[in-house]
Amino acid sequence: MPDLSAGDDAVAVSALRSAVMRLSRRLRHQRVDESLTPTEMSVLGTLARCGSATPGELARKEHVQPPSMTRIVALLETKGLVRMEPHPEDRRQKVVTRTERAESMLEESRRRRNAWLAELAEGLTEEEWATVRAAAPILDKLAQM
């Protein structure tokens, strides 16, 4: 494993962090529903990617404390974006499932963000765009670690 804490590698790590943070912040501004917090949107995205989950599983995936996730899920349920269903194996637990309304909202959000990114990408050269395409799976790998 390379030592990324010194010299040119440290500069590259810092530049990557800064660029990812700025791009992420700009992407968050492309939201469809301004009434949802970024955390609420993240929970809905996790449900879309991973399927239904218990509040405890969601808390682990989102790196928040279980009581915080309980509050987030309650807010999403109040907004009609998730529903609580009995756990198929453990009736003491509930499973959080996204609703059709959440699916529609997420799809519109993806469409809007993809269009925004595509518009930005039009300003890149062919070589720059090829580099971004090649980097996408690697960035995804970093995001999953």
mmCIF file of N, CA and C in Angstrom:
data_model
loop_
_atom_site.group_PDB
_atom_site.id
_atom_site.type_symbol
_atom_site.label_atom_id
_atom_site.label_comp_id
_atom_site.label_asym_id
_atom_site.label_seq_id
_atom_site.Cartn_x
_atom_site.Cartn_y
_atom_site.Cartn_z
ATOM 1 N N MET A 1 0.853 -1.182 0.000
ATOM 2 C CA MET A 1 0.000 0.000 0.000
ATOM 3 C C MET A 1 0.896 1.243 0.000
ATOM 4 N N PRO A 2 0.619 2.204 -0.875
ATOM 5 C CA PRO A 2 1.467 3.393 -0.961
ATOM 6 C C PRO A 2 1.271 4.323 0.239
ATOM 7 N N ASP A 3 2.323 5.065 0.569
ATOM 8 C CA ASP A 3 2.242 6.077 1.629
ATOM 9 C C ASP A 3 1.764 7.376 0.986
ATOM 10 N N LEU A 4 0.511 7.734 1.246
ATOM 11 C CA LEU A 4 -0.088 8.911 0.604
ATOM 12 C C LEU A 4 -0.037 10.149 1.491
ATOM 13 N N SER A 5 0.800 10.110 2.527
ATOM 14 C CA SER A 5 0.817 11.219 3.481
ATOM 15 C C SER A 5 1.955 12.204 3.250
ATOM 16 N N ALA A 6 2.752 12.000 2.205
ATOM 17 C CA ALA A 6 3.894 12.892 2.002
ATOM 18 C C ALA A 6 4.042 13.275 0.534
ATOM 19 N N GLY A 7 4.653 14.428 0.314
ATOM 20 C CA GLY A 7 5.027 14.872 -1.024
ATOM 21 C C GLY A 7 3.860 15.066 -1.967
ATOM 22 N N ASP A 8 4.095 14.670 -3.229
ATOM 23 C CA ASP A 8 3.098 14.853 -4.289
ATOM 24 C C ASP A 8 1.807 14.098 -3.998
ATOM 25 N N ASP A 9 1.932 12.930 -3.367
ATOM 26 C CA ASP A 9 0.726 12.161 -3.042
ATOM 27 C C ASP A 9 -0.151 12.895 -2.036
ATOM 28 N N ALA A 10 0.457 13.537 -1.057
ATOM 29 C CA ALA A 10 -0.319 14.297 -0.070
ATOM 30 C C ALA A 10 -1.034 15.459 -0.742
ATOM 31 N N VAL A 11 -0.376 16.100 -1.684
ATOM 32 C CA VAL A 11 -1.000 17.200 -2.427
ATOM 33 C C VAL A 11 -2.181 16.665 -3.245
ATOM 34 N N ALA A 12 -1.992 15.511 -3.881
ATOM 35 C CA ALA A 12 -3.062 14.903 -4.677
ATOM 36 C C ALA A 12 -4.250 14.513 -3.800
ATOM 37 N N VAL A 13 -3.979 13.940 -2.628
ATOM 38 C CA VAL A 13 -5.055 13.562 -1.697
ATOM 39 C C VAL A 13 -5.836 14.803 -1.287
ATOM 40 N N SER A 14 -5.125 15.875 -0.974
ATOM 41 C CA SER A 14 -5.790 17.120 -0.569
ATOM 42 C C SER A 14 -6.633 17.691 -1.705
ATOM 43 N N ALA A 15 -6.093 17.673 -2.916
ATOM 44 C CA ALA A 15 -6.840 18.184 -4.075
ATOM 45 C C ALA A 15 -8.078 17.339 -4.344
ATOM 46 N N LEU A 16 -7.946 16.015 -4.222
ATOM 47 C CA LEU A 16 -9.084 15.116 -4.418
ATOM 48 C C LEU A 16 -10.176 15.391 -3.391
ATOM 49 N N ARG A 17 -9.777 15.490 -2.122
ATOM 50 C CA ARG A 17 -10.741 15.774 -1.056
ATOM 51 C C ARG A 17 -11.479 17.068 -1.329
ATOM 52 N N SER A 18 -10.750 18.093 -1.657
ATOM 53 C CA SER A 18 -11.355 19.400 -1.905
ATOM 54 C C SER A 18 -12.319 19.364 -3.092
ATOM 55 N N ALA A 19 -11.890 18.734 -4.178
ATOM 56 C CA ALA A 19 -12.738 18.668 -5.373
ATOM 57 C C ALA A 19 -14.007 17.858 -5.125
ATOM 58 N N VAL A 20 -13.862 16.718 -4.432
ATOM 59 C CA VAL A 20 -15.031 15.878 -4.149
ATOM 60 C C VAL A 20 -16.011 16.632 -3.251
ATOM 61 N N MET A 21 -15.498 17.341 -2.265
ATOM 62 C CA MET A 21 -16.379 18.091 -1.359
ATOM 63 C C MET A 21 -17.115 19.204 -2.102
ATOM 64 N N ARG A 22 -16.415 19.945 -2.953
ATOM 65 C CA ARG A 22 -17.066 21.030 -3.696
ATOM 66 C C ARG A 22 -18.117 20.482 -4.653
ATOM 67 N N LEU A 23 -17.776 19.417 -5.374
ATOM 68 C CA LEU A 23 -18.726 18.832 -6.310
ATOM 69 C C LEU A 23 -19.930 18.269 -5.558
ATOM 70 N N SER A 24 -19.697 17.622 -4.441
ATOM 71 C CA SER A 24 -20.790 17.084 -3.632
ATOM 72 C C SER A 24 -21.726 18.194 -3.153
ATOM 73 N N ARG A 25 -21.144 19.278 -2.685
ATOM 74 C CA ARG A 25 -21.948 20.413 -2.206
ATOM 75 C C ARG A 25 -22.799 20.979 -3.341
ATOM 76 N N ARG A 26 -22.210 21.110 -4.521
ATOM 77 C CA ARG A 26 -22.966 21.627 -5.665
ATOM 78 C C ARG A 26 -24.064 20.653 -6.095
ATOM 79 N N LEU A 27 -23.778 19.357 -6.038
ATOM 80 C CA LEU A 27 -24.796 18.361 -6.376
ATOM 81 C C LEU A 27 -25.968 18.408 -5.407
ATOM 82 N N ARG A 28 -25.683 18.614 -4.125
ATOM 83 C CA ARG A 28 -26.763 18.687 -3.128
ATOM 84 C C ARG A 28 -27.730 19.823 -3.427
ATOM 85 N N HIS A 29 -27.254 20.867 -4.078
ATOM 86 C CA HIS A 29 -28.126 21.997 -4.408
ATOM 87 C C HIS A 29 -29.078 21.684 -5.566
ATOM 88 N N GLN A 30 -28.913 20.546 -6.194
ATOM 89 C CA GLN A 30 -29.782 20.146 -7.306
ATOM 90 C C GLN A 30 -30.957 19.298 -6.818
ATOM 91 N N ARG A 31 -31.306 19.410 -5.556
ATOM 92 C CA ARG A 31 -32.369 18.586 -4.960
ATOM 93 C C ARG A 31 -33.730 18.919 -5.553
ATOM 94 N N VAL A 32 -34.571 17.901 -5.583
ATOM 95 C CA VAL A 32 -35.942 18.050 -6.058
ATOM 96 C C VAL A 32 -36.828 18.586 -4.942
ATOM 97 N N ASP A 33 -36.659 18.048 -3.748
ATOM 98 C CA ASP A 33 -37.510 18.411 -2.614
ATOM 99 C C ASP A 33 -36.648 19.101 -1.562
ATOM 100 N N GLU A 34 -36.782 20.404 -1.474
ATOM 101 C CA GLU A 34 -35.973 21.194 -0.540
ATOM 102 C C GLU A 34 -36.371 20.963 0.920
ATOM 103 N N SER A 35 -37.514 20.301 1.151
ATOM 104 C CA SER A 35 -37.948 20.079 2.528
ATOM 105 C C SER A 35 -37.198 18.917 3.182
ATOM 106 N N LEU A 36 -36.484 18.124 2.384
ATOM 107 C CA LEU A 36 -35.733 17.010 2.937
ATOM 108 C C LEU A 36 -34.300 17.431 3.231
ATOM 109 N N THR A 37 -33.783 16.956 4.354
ATOM 110 C CA THR A 37 -32.392 17.231 4.694
ATOM 111 C C THR A 37 -31.491 16.309 3.868
ATOM 112 N N PRO A 38 -30.213 16.651 3.749
ATOM 113 C CA PRO A 38 -29.299 15.741 3.057
ATOM 114 C C PRO A 38 -29.268 14.347 3.703
ATOM 115 N N THR A 39 -29.407 14.274 5.018
ATOM 116 C CA THR A 39 -29.422 12.976 5.699
ATOM 117 C C THR A 39 -30.659 12.177 5.311
ATOM 118 N N GLU A 40 -31.811 12.831 5.246
ATOM 119 C CA GLU A 40 -33.037 12.137 4.839
ATOM 120 C C GLU A 40 -32.902 11.618 3.409
ATOM 121 N N MET A 41 -32.336 12.431 2.530
ATOM 122 C CA MET A 41 -32.118 11.996 1.148
ATOM 123 C C MET A 41 -31.154 10.820 1.110
ATOM 124 N N SER A 42 -30.138 10.857 1.947
ATOM 125 C CA SER A 42 -29.158 9.772 1.990
ATOM 126 C C SER A 42 -29.811 8.471 2.437
ATOM 127 N N VAL A 43 -30.692 8.542 3.421
ATOM 128 C CA VAL A 43 -31.394 7.342 3.894
ATOM 129 C C VAL A 43 -32.261 6.776 2.777
ATOM 130 N N LEU A 44 -32.973 7.636 2.055
ATOM 131 C CA LEU A 44 -33.786 7.157 0.941
ATOM 132 C C LEU A 44 -32.913 6.527 -0.139
ATOM 133 N N GLY A 45 -31.762 7.125 -0.396
ATOM 134 C CA GLY A 45 -30.834 6.560 -1.372
ATOM 135 C C GLY A 45 -30.318 5.201 -0.941
ATOM 136 N N THR A 46 -30.036 5.045 0.345
ATOM 137 C CA THR A 46 -29.582 3.760 0.869
ATOM 138 C C THR A 46 -30.669 2.706 0.707
ATOM 139 N N LEU A 47 -31.911 3.080 0.998
ATOM 140 C CA LEU A 47 -33.023 2.141 0.808
ATOM 141 C C LEU A 47 -33.169 1.768 -0.662
ATOM 142 N N ALA A 48 -32.933 2.718 -1.561
ATOM 143 C CA ALA A 48 -33.031 2.437 -2.994
ATOM 144 C C ALA A 48 -31.927 1.473 -3.428
ATOM 145 N N ARG A 49 -30.720 1.663 -2.917
ATOM 146 C CA ARG A 49 -29.583 0.820 -3.298
ATOM 147 C C ARG A 49 -29.619 -0.552 -2.637
ATOM 148 N N CYS A 50 -29.975 -0.586 -1.373
ATOM 149 C CA CYS A 50 -29.831 -1.818 -0.576
ATOM 150 C C CYS A 50 -31.140 -2.530 -0.291
ATOM 151 N N GLY A 51 -32.263 -1.889 -0.547
ATOM 152 C CA GLY A 51 -33.553 -2.494 -0.234
ATOM 153 C C GLY A 51 -33.977 -2.197 1.191
ATOM 154 N N SER A 52 -35.086 -2.760 1.577
ATOM 155 C CA SER A 52 -35.637 -2.540 2.912
ATOM 156 C C SER A 52 -34.643 -2.953 3.984
ATOM 157 N N ALA A 53 -34.720 -2.258 5.132
ATOM 158 C CA ALA A 53 -33.781 -2.528 6.226
ATOM 159 C C ALA A 53 -34.414 -2.125 7.540
ATOM 160 N N THR A 54 -33.901 -2.692 8.621
ATOM 161 C CA THR A 54 -34.349 -2.273 9.948
ATOM 162 C C THR A 54 -33.723 -0.909 10.248
ATOM 163 N N PRO A 55 -34.295 -0.148 11.170
ATOM 164 C CA PRO A 55 -33.663 1.123 11.551
ATOM 165 C C PRO A 55 -32.220 0.938 12.027
ATOM 166 N N GLY A 56 -31.933 -0.159 12.739
ATOM 167 C CA GLY A 56 -30.572 -0.422 13.196
ATOM 168 C C GLY A 56 -29.606 -0.628 12.034
ATOM 169 N N GLU A 57 -30.046 -1.377 11.021
ATOM 170 C CA GLU A 57 -29.208 -1.587 9.835
ATOM 171 C C GLU A 57 -28.965 -0.265 9.110
ATOM 172 N N LEU A 58 -30.013 0.544 9.002
ATOM 173 C CA LEU A 58 -29.860 1.854 8.363
ATOM 174 C C LEU A 58 -28.892 2.735 9.142
ATOM 175 N N ALA A 59 -28.984 2.696 10.461
ATOM 176 C CA ALA A 59 -28.081 3.500 11.292
ATOM 177 C C ALA A 59 -26.627 3.107 11.027
ATOM 178 N N ARG A 60 -26.360 1.823 10.935
ATOM 179 C CA ARG A 60 -24.987 1.371 10.650
ATOM 180 C C ARG A 60 -24.533 1.814 9.268
ATOM 181 N N LYS A 61 -25.396 1.659 8.277
ATOM 182 C CA LYS A 61 -25.030 2.035 6.902
ATOM 183 C C LYS A 61 -24.822 3.539 6.760
ATOM 184 N N GLU A 62 -25.587 4.319 7.525
ATOM 185 C CA GLU A 62 -25.500 5.781 7.437
ATOM 186 C C GLU A 62 -24.535 6.382 8.453
ATOM 187 N N HIS A 63 -23.958 5.528 9.298
ATOM 188 C CA HIS A 63 -22.991 5.974 10.315
ATOM 189 C C HIS A 63 -23.597 7.009 11.270
ATOM 190 N N VAL A 64 -24.816 6.703 11.749
ATOM 191 C CA VAL A 64 -25.466 7.539 12.764
ATOM 192 C C VAL A 64 -25.893 6.639 13.916
ATOM 193 N N GLN A 65 -26.193 7.241 15.035
ATOM 194 C CA GLN A 65 -26.647 6.488 16.198
ATOM 195 C C GLN A 65 -28.086 6.012 15.973
ATOM 196 N N PRO A 66 -28.434 4.823 16.499
ATOM 197 C CA PRO A 66 -29.795 4.305 16.323
ATOM 198 C C PRO A 66 -30.907 5.274 16.735
ATOM 199 N N PRO A 67 -30.789 6.012 17.866
ATOM 200 C CA PRO A 67 -31.874 6.945 18.190
ATOM 201 C C PRO A 67 -32.055 8.039 17.121
ATOM 202 N N SER A 68 -30.949 8.474 16.532
ATOM 203 C CA SER A 68 -31.042 9.472 15.453
ATOM 204 C C SER A 68 -31.763 8.880 14.258
ATOM 205 N N MET A 69 -31.450 7.630 13.913
ATOM 206 C CA MET A 69 -32.109 6.997 12.764
ATOM 207 C C MET A 69 -33.589 6.806 13.043
ATOM 208 N N THR A 70 -33.941 6.490 14.270
ATOM 209 C CA THR A 70 -35.360 6.347 14.615
ATOM 210 C C THR A 70 -36.102 7.646 14.339
ATOM 211 N N ARG A 71 -35.502 8.777 14.704
ATOM 212 C CA ARG A 71 -36.124 10.083 14.438
ATOM 213 C C ARG A 71 -36.207 10.363 12.935
ATOM 214 N N ILE A 72 -35.146 10.050 12.203
ATOM 215 C CA ILE A 72 -35.132 10.281 10.754
ATOM 216 C C ILE A 72 -36.216 9.455 10.079
ATOM 217 N N VAL A 73 -36.310 8.189 10.437
ATOM 218 C CA VAL A 73 -37.320 7.307 9.852
ATOM 219 C C VAL A 73 -38.724 7.812 10.181
ATOM 220 N N ALA A 74 -38.932 8.261 11.404
ATOM 221 C CA ALA A 74 -40.251 8.796 11.790
ATOM 222 C C ALA A 74 -40.612 10.011 10.942
ATOM 223 N N LEU A 75 -39.653 10.889 10.699
ATOM 224 C CA LEU A 75 -39.913 12.061 9.849
ATOM 225 C C LEU A 75 -40.236 11.643 8.416
ATOM 226 N N LEU A 76 -39.476 10.683 7.888
ATOM 227 C CA LEU A 76 -39.731 10.209 6.525
ATOM 228 C C LEU A 76 -41.093 9.525 6.427
ATOM 229 N N GLU A 77 -41.483 8.827 7.489
ATOM 230 C CA GLU A 77 -42.791 8.176 7.496
ATOM 231 C C GLU A 77 -43.903 9.224 7.516
ATOM 232 N N THR A 78 -43.713 10.276 8.307
ATOM 233 C CA THR A 78 -44.692 11.369 8.372
ATOM 234 C C THR A 78 -44.858 12.030 7.003
ATOM 235 N N LYS A 79 -43.770 12.107 6.251
ATOM 236 C CA LYS A 79 -43.795 12.734 4.915
ATOM 237 C C LYS A 79 -44.277 11.771 3.832
ATOM 238 N N GLY A 80 -44.607 10.545 4.217
ATOM 239 C CA GLY A 80 -45.126 9.566 3.264
ATOM 240 C C GLY A 80 -44.062 8.973 2.348
ATOM 241 N N LEU A 81 -42.805 8.993 2.777
ATOM 242 C CA LEU A 81 -41.715 8.512 1.930
ATOM 243 C C LEU A 81 -41.232 7.112 2.304
ATOM 244 N N VAL A 82 -41.542 6.670 3.523
ATOM 245 C CA VAL A 82 -41.244 5.298 3.934
ATOM 246 C C VAL A 82 -42.443 4.766 4.712
ATOM 247 N N ARG A 83 -42.481 3.459 4.814
ATOM 248 C CA ARG A 83 -43.483 2.822 5.665
ATOM 249 C C ARG A 83 -42.774 1.763 6.499
ATOM 250 N N MET A 84 -43.318 1.534 7.663
ATOM 251 C CA MET A 84 -42.780 0.525 8.571
ATOM 252 C C MET A 84 -43.613 -0.739 8.404
ATOM 253 N N GLU A 85 -42.910 -1.846 8.219
ATOM 254 C CA GLU A 85 -43.580 -3.127 8.046
ATOM 255 C C GLU A 85 -43.021 -4.120 9.051
ATOM 256 N N PRO A 86 -43.781 -5.150 9.406
ATOM 257 C CA PRO A 86 -43.258 -6.161 10.328
ATOM 258 C C PRO A 86 -42.043 -6.868 9.724
ATOM 259 N N HIS A 87 -41.080 -7.173 10.558
ATOM 260 C CA HIS A 87 -39.897 -7.921 10.127
ATOM 261 C C HIS A 87 -40.352 -9.337 9.795
ATOM 262 N N PRO A 88 -39.895 -9.914 8.689
ATOM 263 C CA PRO A 88 -40.389 -11.247 8.298
ATOM 264 C C PRO A 88 -39.996 -12.375 9.257
ATOM 265 N N GLU A 89 -38.907 -12.189 10.028
ATOM 266 C CA GLU A 89 -38.443 -13.258 10.913
ATOM 267 C C GLU A 89 -38.520 -12.904 12.392
ATOM 268 N N ASP A 90 -38.485 -11.625 12.708
ATOM 269 C CA ASP A 90 -38.462 -11.181 14.105
ATOM 270 C C ASP A 90 -39.574 -10.149 14.294
ATOM 271 N N ARG A 91 -40.697 -10.589 14.797
ATOM 272 C CA ARG A 91 -41.875 -9.713 14.932
ATOM 273 C C ARG A 91 -41.662 -8.562 15.916
ATOM 274 N N ARG A 92 -40.574 -8.591 16.679
ATOM 275 C CA ARG A 92 -40.284 -7.482 17.599
ATOM 276 C C ARG A 92 -39.714 -6.284 16.842
ATOM 277 N N GLN A 93 -39.203 -6.539 15.645
ATOM 278 C CA GLN A 93 -38.579 -5.472 14.864
ATOM 279 C C GLN A 93 -39.482 -5.022 13.725
ATOM 280 N N LYS A 94 -39.136 -3.856 13.189
ATOM 281 C CA LYS A 94 -39.817 -3.328 12.010
ATOM 282 C C LYS A 94 -38.797 -3.181 10.891
ATOM 283 N N VAL A 95 -39.292 -3.202 9.666
ATOM 284 C CA VAL A 95 -38.461 -3.001 8.494
ATOM 285 C C VAL A 95 -38.927 -1.719 7.806
ATOM 286 N N VAL A 96 -37.980 -0.888 7.424
ATOM 287 C CA VAL A 96 -38.275 0.367 6.740
ATOM 288 C C VAL A 96 -38.250 0.102 5.236
ATOM 289 N N THR A 97 -39.321 0.505 4.563
ATOM 290 C CA THR A 97 -39.444 0.331 3.113
ATOM 291 C C THR A 97 -39.821 1.665 2.492
ATOM 292 N N ARG A 98 -39.203 2.004 1.384
ATOM 293 C CA ARG A 98 -39.549 3.270 0.730
ATOM 294 C C ARG A 98 -40.865 3.115 -0.022
ATOM 295 N N THR A 99 -41.573 4.221 -0.144
ATOM 296 C CA THR A 99 -42.866 4.216 -0.817
ATOM 297 C C THR A 99 -42.693 4.579 -2.296
ATOM 298 N N GLU A 100 -43.771 4.430 -3.061
ATOM 299 C CA GLU A 100 -43.744 4.824 -4.475
ATOM 300 C C GLU A 100 -43.437 6.311 -4.602
ATOM 301 N N ARG A 101 -43.936 7.107 -3.671
ATOM 302 C CA ARG A 101 -43.662 8.545 -3.696
ATOM 303 C C ARG A 101 -42.154 8.799 -3.570
ATOM 304 N N ALA A 102 -41.495 8.051 -2.688
ATOM 305 C CA ALA A 102 -40.043 8.190 -2.521
ATOM 306 C C ALA A 102 -39.325 7.758 -3.792
ATOM 307 N N GLU A 103 -39.766 6.661 -4.399
ATOM 308 C CA GLU A 103 -39.140 6.178 -5.631
ATOM 309 C C GLU A 103 -39.245 7.231 -6.733
ATOM 310 N N SER A 104 -40.415 7.843 -6.873
ATOM 311 C CA SER A 104 -40.602 8.882 -7.892
ATOM 312 C C SER A 104 -39.716 10.082 -7.617
ATOM 313 N N MET A 105 -39.657 10.481 -6.360
ATOM 314 C CA MET A 105 -38.840 11.627 -5.990
ATOM 315 C C MET A 105 -37.362 11.345 -6.244
ATOM 316 N N LEU A 106 -36.905 10.150 -5.871
ATOM 317 C CA LEU A 106 -35.505 9.783 -6.109
ATOM 318 C C LEU A 106 -35.186 9.743 -7.598
ATOM 319 N N GLU A 107 -36.087 9.205 -8.388
ATOM 320 C CA GLU A 107 -35.872 9.151 -9.841
ATOM 321 C C GLU A 107 -35.760 10.557 -10.425
ATOM 322 N N GLU A 108 -36.637 11.455 -9.999
ATOM 323 C CA GLU A 108 -36.566 12.841 -10.484
ATOM 324 C C GLU A 108 -35.282 13.511 -10.018
ATOM 325 N N SER A 109 -34.873 13.230 -8.796
ATOM 326 C CA SER A 109 -33.638 13.791 -8.270
ATOM 327 C C SER A 109 -32.438 13.295 -9.085
ATOM 328 N N ARG A 110 -32.408 11.991 -9.368
ATOM 329 C CA ARG A 110 -31.325 11.433 -10.188
ATOM 330 C C ARG A 110 -31.315 12.063 -11.567
ATOM 331 N N ARG A 111 -32.487 12.198 -12.160
ATOM 332 C CA ARG A 111 -32.588 12.793 -13.490
ATOM 333 C C ARG A 111 -32.030 14.207 -13.491
ATOM 334 N N ARG A 112 -32.428 14.998 -12.495
ATOM 335 C CA ARG A 112 -31.988 16.386 -12.413
ATOM 336 C C ARG A 112 -30.475 16.467 -12.195
ATOM 337 N N ARG A 113 -29.952 15.671 -11.294
ATOM 338 C CA ARG A 113 -28.512 15.702 -11.002
ATOM 339 C C ARG A 113 -27.692 15.186 -12.185
ATOM 340 N N ASN A 114 -28.190 14.141 -12.845
ATOM 341 C CA ASN A 114 -27.495 13.637 -14.034
ATOM 342 C C ASN A 114 -27.470 14.681 -15.137
ATOM 343 N N ALA A 115 -28.583 15.366 -15.342
ATOM 344 C CA ALA A 115 -28.631 16.420 -16.373
ATOM 345 C C ALA A 115 -27.657 17.537 -16.030
ATOM 346 N N TRP A 116 -27.599 17.909 -14.767
ATOM 347 C CA TRP A 116 -26.683 18.962 -14.334
ATOM 348 C C TRP A 116 -25.241 18.548 -14.580
ATOM 349 N N LEU A 117 -24.891 17.316 -14.190
ATOM 350 C CA LEU A 117 -23.530 16.825 -14.409
ATOM 351 C C LEU A 117 -23.204 16.704 -15.895
ATOM 352 N N ALA A 118 -24.164 16.252 -16.693
ATOM 353 C CA ALA A 118 -23.942 16.132 -18.137
ATOM 354 C C ALA A 118 -23.665 17.505 -18.747
ATOM 355 N N GLU A 119 -24.392 18.496 -18.264
ATOM 356 C CA GLU A 119 -24.166 19.861 -18.757
ATOM 357 C C GLU A 119 -22.757 20.337 -18.397
ATOM 358 N N LEU A 120 -22.324 20.068 -17.170
ATOM 359 C CA LEU A 120 -20.953 20.410 -16.774
ATOM 360 C C LEU A 120 -19.935 19.676 -17.633
ATOM 361 N N ALA A 121 -20.169 18.392 -17.867
ATOM 362 C CA ALA A 121 -19.220 17.559 -18.612
ATOM 363 C C ALA A 121 -19.052 18.026 -20.049
ATOM 364 N N GLU A 122 -20.057 18.703 -20.584
ATOM 365 C CA GLU A 122 -19.936 19.223 -21.955
ATOM 366 C C GLU A 122 -18.796 20.225 -22.079
ATOM 367 N N GLY A 123 -18.374 20.801 -20.949
ATOM 368 C CA GLY A 123 -17.268 21.753 -20.965
ATOM 369 C C GLY A 123 -15.899 21.092 -20.921
ATOM 370 N N LEU A 124 -15.865 19.754 -20.841
ATOM 371 C CA LEU A 124 -14.601 19.025 -20.785
ATOM 372 C C LEU A 124 -14.148 18.641 -22.191
ATOM 373 N N THR A 125 -12.854 18.444 -22.329
ATOM 374 C CA THR A 125 -12.334 17.905 -23.582
ATOM 375 C C THR A 125 -12.637 16.414 -23.624
ATOM 376 N N GLU A 126 -12.479 15.795 -24.792
ATOM 377 C CA GLU A 126 -12.684 14.347 -24.919
ATOM 378 C C GLU A 126 -11.735 13.586 -23.985
ATOM 379 N N GLU A 127 -10.494 14.049 -23.905
ATOM 380 C CA GLU A 127 -9.511 13.396 -23.051
ATOM 381 C C GLU A 127 -9.900 13.525 -21.573
ATOM 382 N N GLU A 128 -10.354 14.706 -21.169
ATOM 383 C CA GLU A 128 -10.787 14.900 -19.774
ATOM 384 C C GLU A 128 -11.989 14.020 -19.456
ATOM 385 N N TRP A 129 -12.946 13.953 -20.385
ATOM 386 C CA TRP A 129 -14.133 13.138 -20.160
ATOM 387 C C TRP A 129 -13.761 11.660 -20.064
ATOM 388 N N ALA A 130 -12.823 11.202 -20.888
ATOM 389 C CA ALA A 130 -12.365 9.815 -20.822
ATOM 390 C C ALA A 130 -11.731 9.537 -19.454
ATOM 391 N N THR A 131 -10.988 10.502 -18.922
ATOM 392 C CA THR A 131 -10.367 10.342 -17.603
ATOM 393 C C THR A 131 -11.432 10.260 -16.515
ATOM 394 N N VAL A 132 -12.456 11.097 -16.605
ATOM 395 C CA VAL A 132 -13.550 11.072 -15.619
ATOM 396 C C VAL A 132 -14.279 9.730 -15.686
ATOM 397 N N ARG A 133 -14.571 9.262 -16.904
ATOM 398 C CA ARG A 133 -15.242 7.960 -17.058
ATOM 399 C C ARG A 133 -14.404 6.842 -16.438
ATOM 400 N N ALA A 134 -13.096 6.880 -16.648
ATOM 401 C CA ALA A 134 -12.218 5.849 -16.099
ATOM 402 C C ALA A 134 -12.122 5.952 -14.573
ATOM 403 N N ALA A 135 -12.214 7.165 -14.041
ATOM 404 C CA ALA A 135 -12.092 7.373 -12.596
ATOM 405 C C ALA A 135 -13.374 7.026 -11.844
ATOM 406 N N ALA A 136 -14.528 7.053 -12.497
ATOM 407 C CA ALA A 136 -15.806 6.845 -11.811
ATOM 408 C C ALA A 136 -15.858 5.552 -11.004
ATOM 409 N N PRO A 137 -15.465 4.396 -11.568
ATOM 410 C CA PRO A 137 -15.515 3.167 -10.753
ATOM 411 C C PRO A 137 -14.547 3.197 -9.583
ATOM 412 N N ILE A 138 -13.433 3.879 -9.756
ATOM 413 C CA ILE A 138 -12.448 3.958 -8.674
ATOM 414 C C ILE A 138 -12.980 4.842 -7.553
ATOM 415 N N LEU A 139 -13.602 5.951 -7.907
ATOM 416 C CA LEU A 139 -14.211 6.820 -6.895
ATOM 417 C C LEU A 139 -15.329 6.087 -6.173
ATOM 418 N N ASP A 140 -16.098 5.294 -6.908
ATOM 419 C CA ASP A 140 -17.152 4.501 -6.276
ATOM 420 C C ASP A 140 -16.549 3.507 -5.284
ATOM 421 N N LYS A 141 -15.438 2.897 -5.664
ATOM 422 C CA LYS A 141 -14.762 1.969 -4.753
ATOM 423 C C LYS A 141 -14.345 2.676 -3.471
ATOM 424 N N LEU A 142 -13.781 3.877 -3.598
ATOM 425 C CA LEU A 142 -13.409 4.656 -2.412
ATOM 426 C C LEU A 142 -14.637 4.958 -1.553
ATOM 427 N N ALA A 143 -15.746 5.292 -2.191
ATOM 428 C CA ALA A 143 -16.965 5.623 -1.459
ATOM 429 C C ALA A 143 -17.512 4.415 -0.691
ATOM 430 N N GLN A 144 -17.236 3.214 -1.185
ATOM 431 C CA GLN A 144 -17.749 1.997 -0.544
ATOM 432 C C GLN A 144 -16.851 1.490 0.577
ATOM 433 N N MET A 145 -15.635 2.018 0.684
ATOM 434 C CA MET A 145 -14.675 1.513 1.687
ATOM 435 C C MET A 145 -15.017 2.001 3.073
#
